[in-house]
C-alpha positions as protocol buffer text, in pm:
chain_id: "A"
residue {
  index: 1
  type: MET
  ca { x: 18068 y: 12188 z: 3566 }
}
residue {
  index: 2
  type: LYS
  ca { x: 18043 y: 12205 z: 3177 }
}
residue {
  index: 3
  type: ARG
  ca { x: 17950 y: 12602 z: 3173 }
}
residue {
  index: 4
  type: LEU
  ca { x: 18058 y: 12885 z: 3370 }
}
residue {
  index: 5
  type: VAL
  ca { x: 17829 y: 13162 z: 3328 }
}
residue {
  index: 6
  type: THR
  ca { x: 17854 y: 13495 z: 3513 }
}
residue {
  index: 7
  type: MET
  ca { x: 17574 y: 13737 z: 3531 }
}
residue {
  index: 8
  type: HIS
  ca { x: 17609 y: 14070 z: 3749 }
}
residue {
  index: 9
  type: PHE
  ca { x: 17452 y: 14419 z: 3797 }
}
residue {
  index: 10
  type: SER
  ca { x: 17659 y: 14709 z: 3844 }
}
residue {
  index: 11
  type: PRO
  ca { x: 17605 y: 15036 z: 3814 }
}
residue {
  index: 12
  type: ASN
  ca { x: 17958 y: 15109 z: 4008 }
}
residue {
  index: 13
  type: GLY
  ca { x: 18152 y: 14826 z: 3929 }
}
residue {
  index: 14
  type: GLY
  ca { x: 18191 y: 14716 z: 4268 }
}
residue {
  index: 15
  type: THR
  ca { x: 17911 y: 14376 z: 4216 }
}
residue {
  index: 16
  type: LYS
  ca { x: 18041 y: 14282 z: 3920 }
}
residue {
  index: 17
  type: ALA
  ca { x: 18430 y: 14302 z: 4098 }
}
residue {
  index: 18
  type: THR
  ca { x: 18335 y: 14034 z: 4347 }
}
residue {
  index: 19
  type: VAL
  ca { x: 18148 y: 13848 z: 4034 }
}
residue {
  index: 20
  type: ASP
  ca { x: 18498 y: 13848 z: 3860 }
}
residue {
  index: 21
  type: SER
  ca { x: 18696 y: 13806 z: 4200 }
}
residue {
  index: 22
  type: LEU
  ca { x: 18456 y: 13481 z: 4280 }
}
residue {
  index: 23
  type: ALA
  ca { x: 18502 y: 13385 z: 3871 }
}
residue {
  index: 24
  type: ALA
  ca { x: 18839 y: 13346 z: 3847 }
}
residue {
  index: 25
  type: SER
  ca { x: 18874 y: 13015 z: 4084 }
}
residue {
  index: 26
  type: PHE
  ca { x: 18665 y: 12785 z: 3861 }
}
residue {
  index: 27
  type: THR
  ca { x: 18811 y: 12754 z: 3567 }
}
residue {
  index: 28
  type: GLY
  ca { x: 18887 y: 12479 z: 3268 }
}
residue {
  index: 29
  type: ALA
  ca { x: 18470 y: 12514 z: 3182 }
}
residue {
  index: 30
  type: GLU
  ca { x: 18301 y: 12742 z: 2924 }
}
residue {
  index: 31
  type: THR
  ca { x: 18219 y: 13106 z: 2972 }
}
residue {
  index: 32
  type: LEU
  ca { x: 17980 y: 13374 z: 2957 }
}
residue {
  index: 33
  type: GLU
  ca { x: 17947 y: 13707 z: 3079 }
}
residue {
  index: 34
  type: VAL
  ca { x: 17619 y: 13901 z: 3107 }
}
residue {
  index: 35
  type: ASP
  ca { x: 17598 y: 14188 z: 3170 }
}
residue {
  index: 36
  type: LEU
  ca { x: 17256 y: 14300 z: 3344 }
}
residue {
  index: 37
  type: ALA
  ca { x: 17345 y: 14691 z: 3380 }
}
residue {
  index: 38
  type: ILE
  ca { x: 17256 y: 14697 z: 2974 }
}
residue {
  index: 39
  type: ALA
  ca { x: 16980 y: 14727 z: 2882 }
}
residue {
  index: 40
  type: ASP
  ca { x: 16905 y: 14487 z: 2557 }
}
residue {
  index: 41
  type: ASN
  ca { x: 17103 y: 14205 z: 2814 }
}
residue {
  index: 42
  type: ARG
  ca { x: 16769 y: 14225 z: 3052 }
}
residue {
  index: 43
  type: GLN
  ca { x: 16497 y: 14190 z: 2731 }
}
residue {
  index: 44
  type: LYS
  ca { x: 16686 y: 13838 z: 2684 }
}
residue {
  index: 45
  type: GLU
  ca { x: 16540 y: 13514 z: 2794 }
}
residue {
  index: 46
  type: TRP
  ca { x: 16840 y: 13365 z: 2990 }
}
residue {
  index: 47
  type: THR
  ca { x: 16760 y: 12953 z: 2982 }
}
residue {
  index: 48
  type: PHE
  ca { x: 17040 y: 12742 z: 3225 }
}
residue {
  index: 49
  type: GLY
  ca { x: 17113 y: 12362 z: 3228 }
}
residue {
  index: 50
  type: ALA
  ca { x: 17215 y: 12159 z: 3513 }
}
residue {
  index: 51
  type: ASP
  ca { x: 17515 y: 12196 z: 3427 }
}
residue {
  index: 52
  type: ASP
  ca { x: 17572 y: 12488 z: 3449 }
}
residue {
  index: 53
  type: LEU
  ca { x: 17778 y: 12674 z: 3728 }
}
residue {
  index: 54
  type: VAL
  ca { x: 17566 y: 13026 z: 3699 }
}
residue {
  index: 55
  type: ILE
  ca { x: 17743 y: 13318 z: 4006 }
}
residue {
  index: 56
  type: VAL
  ca { x: 17474 y: 13563 z: 3990 }
}
residue {
  index: 57
  type: GLY
  ca { x: 17579 y: 13945 z: 4199 }
}
residue {
  index: 58
  type: MET
  ca { x: 17348 y: 14189 z: 4255 }
}
residue {
  index: 59
  type: PRO
  ca { x: 17397 y: 14507 z: 4479 }
}
residue {
  index: 60
  type: VAL
  ca { x: 17165 y: 14644 z: 4788 }
}
residue {
  index: 61
  type: TYR
  ca { x: 17004 y: 14958 z: 4806 }
}
residue {
  index: 62
  type: SER
  ca { x: 16897 y: 15045 z: 5133 }
}
residue {
  index: 63
  type: GLY
  ca { x: 16889 y: 14694 z: 5246 }
}
residue {
  index: 64
  type: ARG
  ca { x: 16661 y: 14524 z: 4923 }
}
residue {
  index: 65
  type: LEU
  ca { x: 16741 y: 14464 z: 4584 }
}
residue {
  index: 66
  type: PRO
  ca { x: 16747 y: 14705 z: 4272 }
}
residue {
  index: 67
  type: ALA
  ca { x: 16413 y: 14788 z: 4203 }
}
residue {
  index: 68
  type: LEU
  ca { x: 16482 y: 14615 z: 3784 }
}
residue {
  index: 69
  type: SER
  ca { x: 16526 y: 14320 z: 4007 }
}
residue {
  index: 70
  type: ALA
  ca { x: 16171 y: 14149 z: 3886 }
}
residue {
  index: 71
  type: GLU
  ca { x: 16279 y: 14230 z: 3580 }
}
residue {
  index: 72
  type: ILE
  ca { x: 16601 y: 14004 z: 3569 }
}
residue {
  index: 73
  type: PHE
  ca { x: 16397 y: 13739 z: 3726 }
}
residue {
  index: 74
  type: GLU
  ca { x: 16156 y: 13718 z: 3483 }
}
residue {
  index: 75
  type: LYS
  ca { x: 16400 y: 13646 z: 3163 }
}
residue {
  index: 76
  type: LEU
  ca { x: 16580 y: 13325 z: 3357 }
}
residue {
  index: 77
  type: SER
  ca { x: 16528 y: 13037 z: 3354 }
}
residue {
  index: 78
  type: GLY
  ca { x: 16765 y: 12818 z: 3576 }
}
residue {
  index: 79
  type: ASN
  ca { x: 16665 y: 12447 z: 3527 }
}
residue {
  index: 80
  type: GLN
  ca { x: 16841 y: 12361 z: 3786 }
}
residue {
  index: 81
  type: ALA
  ca { x: 17106 y: 12500 z: 3710 }
}
residue {
  index: 82
  type: GLN
  ca { x: 17360 y: 12551 z: 4020 }
}
residue {
  index: 83
  type: ALA
  ca { x: 17382 y: 12873 z: 4136 }
}
residue {
  index: 84
  type: ILE
  ca { x: 17598 y: 13170 z: 4358 }
}
residue {
  index: 85
  type: ALA
  ca { x: 17430 y: 13423 z: 4514 }
}
residue {
  index: 86
  type: ILE
  ca { x: 17610 y: 13739 z: 4606 }
}
residue {
  index: 87
  type: ALA
  ca { x: 17452 y: 14089 z: 4792 }
}
residue {
  index: 88
  type: ALA
  ca { x: 17705 y: 14373 z: 4743 }
}
residue {
  index: 89
  type: TYR
  ca { x: 17658 y: 14634 z: 4935 }
}
residue {
  index: 90
  type: GLY
  ca { x: 17812 y: 14917 z: 5049 }
}
residue {
  index: 91
  type: ASN
  ca { x: 17880 y: 14879 z: 5456 }
}
residue {
  index: 92
  type: ARG
  ca { x: 17536 y: 14923 z: 5645 }
}
residue {
  index: 93
  type: HIS
  ca { x: 17393 y: 14693 z: 5612 }
}
residue {
  index: 94
  type: TYR
  ca { x: 17208 y: 14364 z: 5309 }
}
residue {
  index: 95
  type: ASP
  ca { x: 16941 y: 14355 z: 5567 }
}
residue {
  index: 96
  type: ASP
  ca { x: 16636 y: 14177 z: 5317 }
}
residue {
  index: 97
  type: ALA
  ca { x: 16836 y: 14117 z: 5002 }
}
residue {
  index: 98
  type: LEU
  ca { x: 17003 y: 13854 z: 5010 }
}
residue {
  index: 99
  type: LEU
  ca { x: 16687 y: 13665 z: 5117 }
}
residue {
  index: 100
  type: GLU
  ca { x: 16589 y: 13807 z: 4845 }
}
residue {
  index: 101
  type: LEU
  ca { x: 16822 y: 13677 z: 4585 }
}
residue {
  index: 102
  type: ASN
  ca { x: 16759 y: 13323 z: 4734 }
}
residue {
  index: 103
  type: HIS
  ca { x: 16439 y: 13335 z: 4680 }
}
residue {
  index: 104
  type: GLU
  ca { x: 16376 y: 13463 z: 4327 }
}
residue {
  index: 105
  type: LEU
  ca { x: 16629 y: 13230 z: 4254 }
}
residue {
  index: 106
  type: ALA
  ca { x: 16526 y: 12944 z: 4373 }
}
residue {
  index: 107
  type: ALA
  ca { x: 16199 y: 13038 z: 4240 }
}
residue {
  index: 108
  type: LYS
  ca { x: 16288 y: 13007 z: 3870 }
}
residue {
  index: 109
  type: GLY
  ca { x: 16460 y: 12724 z: 4000 }
}
residue {
  index: 110
  type: PHE
  ca { x: 16797 y: 12749 z: 4036 }
}
residue {
  index: 111
  type: ARG
  ca { x: 17017 y: 12554 z: 4310 }
}
residue {
  index: 112
  type: VAL
  ca { x: 17086 y: 12826 z: 4485 }
}
residue {
  index: 113
  type: ILE
  ca { x: 17413 y: 12633 z: 4676 }
}
residue {
  index: 114
  type: ALA
  ca { x: 17650 y: 12890 z: 4830 }
}
residue {
  index: 115
  type: SER
  ca { x: 17593 y: 13251 z: 4973 }
}
residue {
  index: 116
  type: GLY
  ca { x: 17739 y: 13496 z: 5026 }
}
residue {
  index: 117
  type: ALA
  ca { x: 17706 y: 13935 z: 5144 }
}
residue {
  index: 118
  type: VAL
  ca { x: 18000 y: 14157 z: 5010 }
}
residue {
  index: 119
  type: ILE
  ca { x: 18163 y: 14454 z: 5002 }
}
residue {
  index: 120
  type: ALA
  ca { x: 18175 y: 14757 z: 4752 }
}
residue {
  index: 121
  type: GLU
  ca { x: 18211 y: 15065 z: 4758 }
}
residue {
  index: 122
  type: HIS
  ca { x: 17876 y: 15263 z: 4849 }
}
residue {
  index: 123
  type: CYS
  ca { x: 17747 y: 15397 z: 4598 }
}
residue {
  index: 124
  type: LEU
  ca { x: 17654 y: 15699 z: 4727 }
}
residue {
  index: 125
  type: GLU
  ca { x: 17985 y: 15830 z: 4882 }
}
residue {
  index: 126
  type: ARG
  ca { x: 18311 y: 15597 z: 4784 }
}
residue {
  index: 127
  type: HIS
  ca { x: 18460 y: 15725 z: 5119 }
}
residue {
  index: 128
  type: VAL
  ca { x: 18280 y: 15459 z: 5240 }
}
residue {
  index: 129
  type: ALA
  ca { x: 18431 y: 15087 z: 5212 }
}
residue {
  index: 130
  type: ALA
  ca { x: 18635 y: 15303 z: 4945 }
}
residue {
  index: 131
  type: ASN
  ca { x: 18817 y: 14982 z: 4685 }
}
residue {
  index: 132
  type: ARG
  ca { x: 18631 y: 14788 z: 4846 }
}
residue {
  index: 133
  type: PRO
  ca { x: 18687 y: 14485 z: 4756 }
}
residue {
  index: 134
  type: ASP
  ca { x: 19093 y: 14482 z: 4805 }
}
residue {
  index: 135
  type: ALA
  ca { x: 19370 y: 14189 z: 4849 }
}
residue {
  index: 136
  type: ASP
  ca { x: 19221 y: 14098 z: 5177 }
}
residue {
  index: 137
  type: ASP
  ca { x: 18898 y: 14042 z: 5034 }
}
residue {
  index: 138
  type: GLN
  ca { x: 19037 y: 13922 z: 4741 }
}
residue {
  index: 139
  type: ALA
  ca { x: 19219 y: 13561 z: 4917 }
}
residue {
  index: 140
  type: LYS
  ca { x: 18864 y: 13492 z: 5085 }
}
residue {
  index: 141
  type: LEU
  ca { x: 18652 y: 13459 z: 4771 }
}
residue {
  index: 142
  type: VAL
  ca { x: 18960 y: 13245 z: 4673 }
}
residue {
  index: 143
  type: LYS
  ca { x: 18925 y: 13002 z: 4975 }
}
residue {
  index: 144
  type: ILE
  ca { x: 18488 y: 13022 z: 4946 }
}
residue {
  index: 145
  type: ALA
  ca { x: 18558 y: 12865 z: 4533 }
}
residue {
  index: 146
  type: ALA
  ca { x: 18788 y: 12583 z: 4699 }
}
residue {
  index: 147
  type: ASP
  ca { x: 18479 y: 12569 z: 4993 }
}
residue {
  index: 148
  type: VAL
  ca { x: 18252 y: 12555 z: 4712 }
}
residue {
  index: 149
  type: LYS
  ca { x: 18436 y: 12342 z: 4485 }
}
residue {
  index: 150
  type: ALA
  ca { x: 18437 y: 12110 z: 4740 }
}
residue {
  index: 151
  type: LYS
  ca { x: 18073 y: 12106 z: 4844 }
}
residue {
  index: 152
  type: MET
  ca { x: 17971 y: 11988 z: 4525 }
}
residue {
  index: 153
  type: GLU
  ca { x: 18195 y: 11803 z: 4431 }
}
residue {
  index: 154
  type: LYS
  ca { x: 18028 y: 11629 z: 4702 }
}
residue {
  index: 155
  type: GLY
  ca { x: 17694 y: 11633 z: 4497 }
}
residue {
  index: 156
  type: ASP
  ca { x: 17595 y: 11869 z: 4848 }
}
residue {
  index: 157
  type: ASP
  ca { x: 17290 y: 12077 z: 4676 }
}
residue {
  index: 158
  type: HIS
  ca { x: 17147 y: 12229 z: 4974 }
}
residue {
  index: 159
  type: GLN
  ca { x: 17062 y: 12531 z: 4983 }
}
residue {
  index: 160
  type: PRO
  ca { x: 17233 y: 12758 z: 5187 }
}
residue {
  index: 161
  type: SER
  ca { x: 17014 y: 12933 z: 5537 }
}
residue {
  index: 162
  type: VAL
  ca { x: 17023 y: 13303 z: 5488 }
}
residue {
  index: 163
  type: PRO
  ca { x: 17011 y: 13601 z: 5696 }
}
residue {
  index: 164
  type: GLY
  ca { x: 16625 y: 13774 z: 5670 }
}
residue {
  index: 165
  type: ASN
  ca { x: 16302 y: 13885 z: 5677 }
}
residue {
  index: 166
  type: GLN
  ca { x: 15958 y: 13855 z: 5566 }
}
residue {
  index: 167
  type: PRO
  ca { x: 15789 y: 14016 z: 5415 }
}
residue {
  index: 168
  type: TYR
  ca { x: 16091 y: 14199 z: 5308 }
}
residue {
  index: 169
  type: LYS
  ca { x: 16112 y: 14560 z: 5399 }
}
residue {
  index: 170
  type: ALA
  ca { x: 15995 y: 14769 z: 5190 }
}
residue {
  index: 171
  type: LEU
  ca { x: 16163 y: 15011 z: 4903 }
}
residue {
  index: 172
  type: PRO
  ca { x: 16215 y: 15388 z: 5025 }
}
residue {
  index: 173
  type: THR
  ca { x: 16115 y: 15625 z: 4767 }
}
residue {
  index: 174
  type: TYR
  ca { x: 16449 y: 15888 z: 4684 }
}
residue {
  index: 175
  type: ALA
  ca { x: 16449 y: 16153 z: 4478 }
}
residue {
  index: 176
  type: ALA
  ca { x: 16645 y: 16176 z: 4168 }
}
residue {
  index: 177
  type: PRO
  ca { x: 16947 y: 16323 z: 4123 }
}
residue {
  index: 178
  type: VAL
  ca { x: 16941 y: 16609 z: 3861 }
}
residue {
  index: 179
  type: GLY
  ca { x: 17172 y: 16850 z: 3759 }
}
residue {
  index: 180
  type: ASN
  ca { x: 17285 y: 17170 z: 3855 }
}
residue {
  index: 181
  type: GLU
  ca { x: 17412 y: 17508 z: 3740 }
}
residue {
  index: 182
  type: ALA
  ca { x: 17771 y: 17298 z: 3685 }
}
residue {
  index: 183
  type: CYS
  ca { x: 17661 y: 17084 z: 3409 }
}
residue {
  index: 184
  type: ASP
  ca { x: 17745 y: 17171 z: 3138 }
}
residue {
  index: 185
  type: ASN
  ca { x: 17539 y: 16826 z: 2922 }
}
residue {
  index: 186
  type: CYS
  ca { x: 17788 y: 16620 z: 2816 }
}
residue {
  index: 187
  type: GLY
  ca { x: 17620 y: 16439 z: 2801 }
}
residue {
  index: 188
  type: ILE
  ca { x: 17826 y: 16136 z: 2959 }
}
residue {
  index: 189
  type: CYS
  ca { x: 17593 y: 16069 z: 3257 }
}
residue {
  index: 190
  type: LEU
  ca { x: 17354 y: 15954 z: 2963 }
}
residue {
  index: 191
  type: THR
  ca { x: 17536 y: 15618 z: 2813 }
}
residue {
  index: 192
  type: ASN
  ca { x: 17585 y: 15553 z: 3226 }
}
residue {
  index: 193
  type: CYS
  ca { x: 17217 y: 15563 z: 3387 }
}
residue {
  index: 194
  type: PRO
  ca { x: 17113 y: 15170 z: 3386 }
}
residue {
  index: 195
  type: VAL
  ca { x: 16766 y: 15277 z: 3318 }
}
residue {
  index: 196
  type: GLU
  ca { x: 16724 y: 15568 z: 3109 }
}
residue {
  index: 197
  type: ALA
  ca { x: 16642 y: 15709 z: 3315 }
}
residue {
  index: 198
  type: ILE
  ca { x: 16772 y: 16032 z: 3209 }
}
residue {
  index: 199
  type: ASP
  ca { x: 16623 y: 16358 z: 2990 }
}
residue {
  index: 200
  type: PRO
  ca { x: 16808 y: 16314 z: 2613 }
}
residue {
  index: 201
  type: GLU
  ca { x: 16724 y: 16616 z: 2552 }
}
residue {
  index: 202
  type: ASP
  ca { x: 16848 y: 16785 z: 2906 }
}
residue {
  index: 203
  type: PRO
  ca { x: 16995 y: 16595 z: 3061 }
}
residue {
  index: 204
  type: LYS
  ca { x: 16988 y: 16801 z: 3423 }
}
residue {
  index: 205
  type: LYS
  ca { x: 16588 y: 16663 z: 3418 }
}
residue {
  index: 206
  type: THR
  ca { x: 16601 y: 16277 z: 3508 }
}
residue {
  index: 207
  type: ASP
  ca { x: 16257 y: 16061 z: 3506 }
}
residue {
  index: 208
  type: PRO
  ca { x: 16205 y: 16010 z: 3877 }
}
residue {
  index: 209
  type: GLU
  ca { x: 15971 y: 15627 z: 3794 }
}
residue {
  index: 210
  type: LYS
  ca { x: 16240 y: 15526 z: 3612 }
}
residue {
  index: 211
  type: CYS
  ca { x: 16539 y: 15604 z: 3847 }
}
residue {
  index: 212
  type: ILE
  ca { x: 16611 y: 15352 z: 4082 }
}
residue {
  index: 213
  type: PHE
  ca { x: 16833 y: 15593 z: 4247 }
}
residue {
  index: 214
  type: CYS
  ca { x: 17242 y: 15316 z: 4197 }
}
residue {
  index: 215
  type: GLY
  ca { x: 17423 y: 15705 z: 4188 }
}
residue {
  index: 216
  type: ALA
  ca { x: 17578 y: 15551 z: 3883 }
}
residue {
  index: 217
  type: CYS
  ca { x: 17545 y: 15963 z: 3715 }
}
residue {
  index: 218
  type: ILE
  ca { x: 17658 y: 16080 z: 3987 }
}
residue {
  index: 219
  type: ASN
  ca { x: 17968 y: 15872 z: 4058 }
}
residue {
  index: 220
  type: VAL
  ca { x: 18073 y: 15926 z: 3697 }
}
residue {
  index: 221
  type: CYS
  ca { x: 18035 y: 16356 z: 3641 }
}
residue {
  index: 222
  type: PRO
  ca { x: 18335 y: 16504 z: 3527 }
}
residue {
  index: 223
  type: LYS
  ca { x: 18148 y: 16852 z: 3709 }
}
residue {
  index: 224
  type: GLY
  ca { x: 18022 y: 16706 z: 4024 }
}
residue {
  index: 225
  type: ALA
  ca { x: 17673 y: 16839 z: 3917 }
}
residue {
  index: 226
  type: ARG
  ca { x: 17425 y: 16547 z: 3990 }
}
residue {
  index: 227
  type: ALA
  ca { x: 17277 y: 16517 z: 4336 }
}
residue {
  index: 228
  type: THR
  ca { x: 16985 y: 16587 z: 4521 }
}
residue {
  index: 229
  type: GLU
  ca { x: 16927 y: 16835 z: 4836 }
}
residue {
  index: 230
  type: LYS
  ca { x: 16951 y: 16539 z: 5074 }
}
residue {
  index: 231
  type: LEU
  ca { x: 17287 y: 16399 z: 4918 }
}
residue {
  index: 232
  type: PRO
  ca { x: 17530 y: 16589 z: 5148 }
}
residue {
  index: 233
  type: MET
  ca { x: 17345 y: 16460 z: 5461 }
}
residue {
  index: 234
  type: THR
  ca { x: 17322 y: 16134 z: 5367 }
}
residue {
  index: 235
  type: ARG
  ca { x: 17675 y: 16138 z: 5307 }
}
residue {
  index: 236
  type: GLN
  ca { x: 17756 y: 16340 z: 5721 }
}
residue {
  index: 237
  type: TRP
  ca { x: 17524 y: 16038 z: 5790 }
}
residue {
  index: 238
  type: LEU
  ca { x: 17716 y: 15701 z: 5579 }
}
residue {
  index: 239
  type: MET
  ca { x: 18085 y: 15911 z: 5640 }
}
residue {
  index: 240
  type: GLU
  ca { x: 17954 y: 15930 z: 6040 }
}
residue {
  index: 241
  type: ASN
  ca { x: 17782 y: 15511 z: 6116 }
}
residue {
  index: 242
  type: CYS
  ca { x: 17911 y: 15345 z: 5825 }
}
residue {
  index: 243
  type: SER
  ca { x: 18265 y: 15347 z: 5830 }
}
residue {
  index: 244
  type: GLU
  ca { x: 18397 y: 15062 z: 6049 }
}
residue {
  index: 245
  type: ARG
  ca { x: 18509 y: 14818 z: 5814 }
}
residue {
  index: 246
  type: ARG
  ca { x: 18277 y: 14553 z: 5782 }
}
residue {
  index: 247
  type: GLU
  ca { x: 18350 y: 14212 z: 5671 }
}
residue {
  index: 248
  type: MET
  ca { x: 18185 y: 13967 z: 5371 }
}
residue {
  index: 249
  type: GLU
  ca { x: 17917 y: 13713 z: 5491 }
}
residue {
  index: 250
  type: TRP
  ca { x: 17920 y: 13350 z: 5330 }
}
residue {
  index: 251
  type: PHE
  ca { x: 17652 y: 13107 z: 5347 }
}
residue {
  index: 252
  type: LEU
  ca { x: 17682 y: 12745 z: 5231 }
}
């Protein structure tokens, strides 16, 4: 391995935290970080080579990769680079997302040598899986990194089998978050929306065609002024049904 590349789409930070924790165990190589939440990075062509190890982290929304993932994969050329695929979910389930990520990376010419479904704070109810990845997760990631390095040293680059179904589950349709009367047009949501879905002239408004319902605008609003009609019901359901701790799953 001559170069270690970390690529992550992480509007709320949980996916990036796991990618960074895993990457910290791979030292001695040139490094490159690509933040795919930055729109300009999603427009660039990213080309890799057989001597690269690329850690790709994506969040899970309703059991699938984000709707803009096709835009991301379109710009990647793996050229037989080795890859570690990470799907980060909010303690409910990852459903078809990890399988989808593996398939997309393989289709772009990556050799996926390890895949993990990991836990991060839920993007809509941050009391669910709060502060994940935590110290216990990070200790497990050190062990996973050692296992991956051992696999690489043996020259074993077979793609692991991961759970999931095809055709993938359908992406649901959501009502985009909007601002209420507490919104003071501070613009913090504008600068944190990864898909530029919020109207710069009136930040209370959101373009439903662009919104991927990542929850970033809801979480960064200092006034708690962004929501949807069903958000309180969703948060209650998550607290009642998804509060029991789940552990990451890895496939090598």
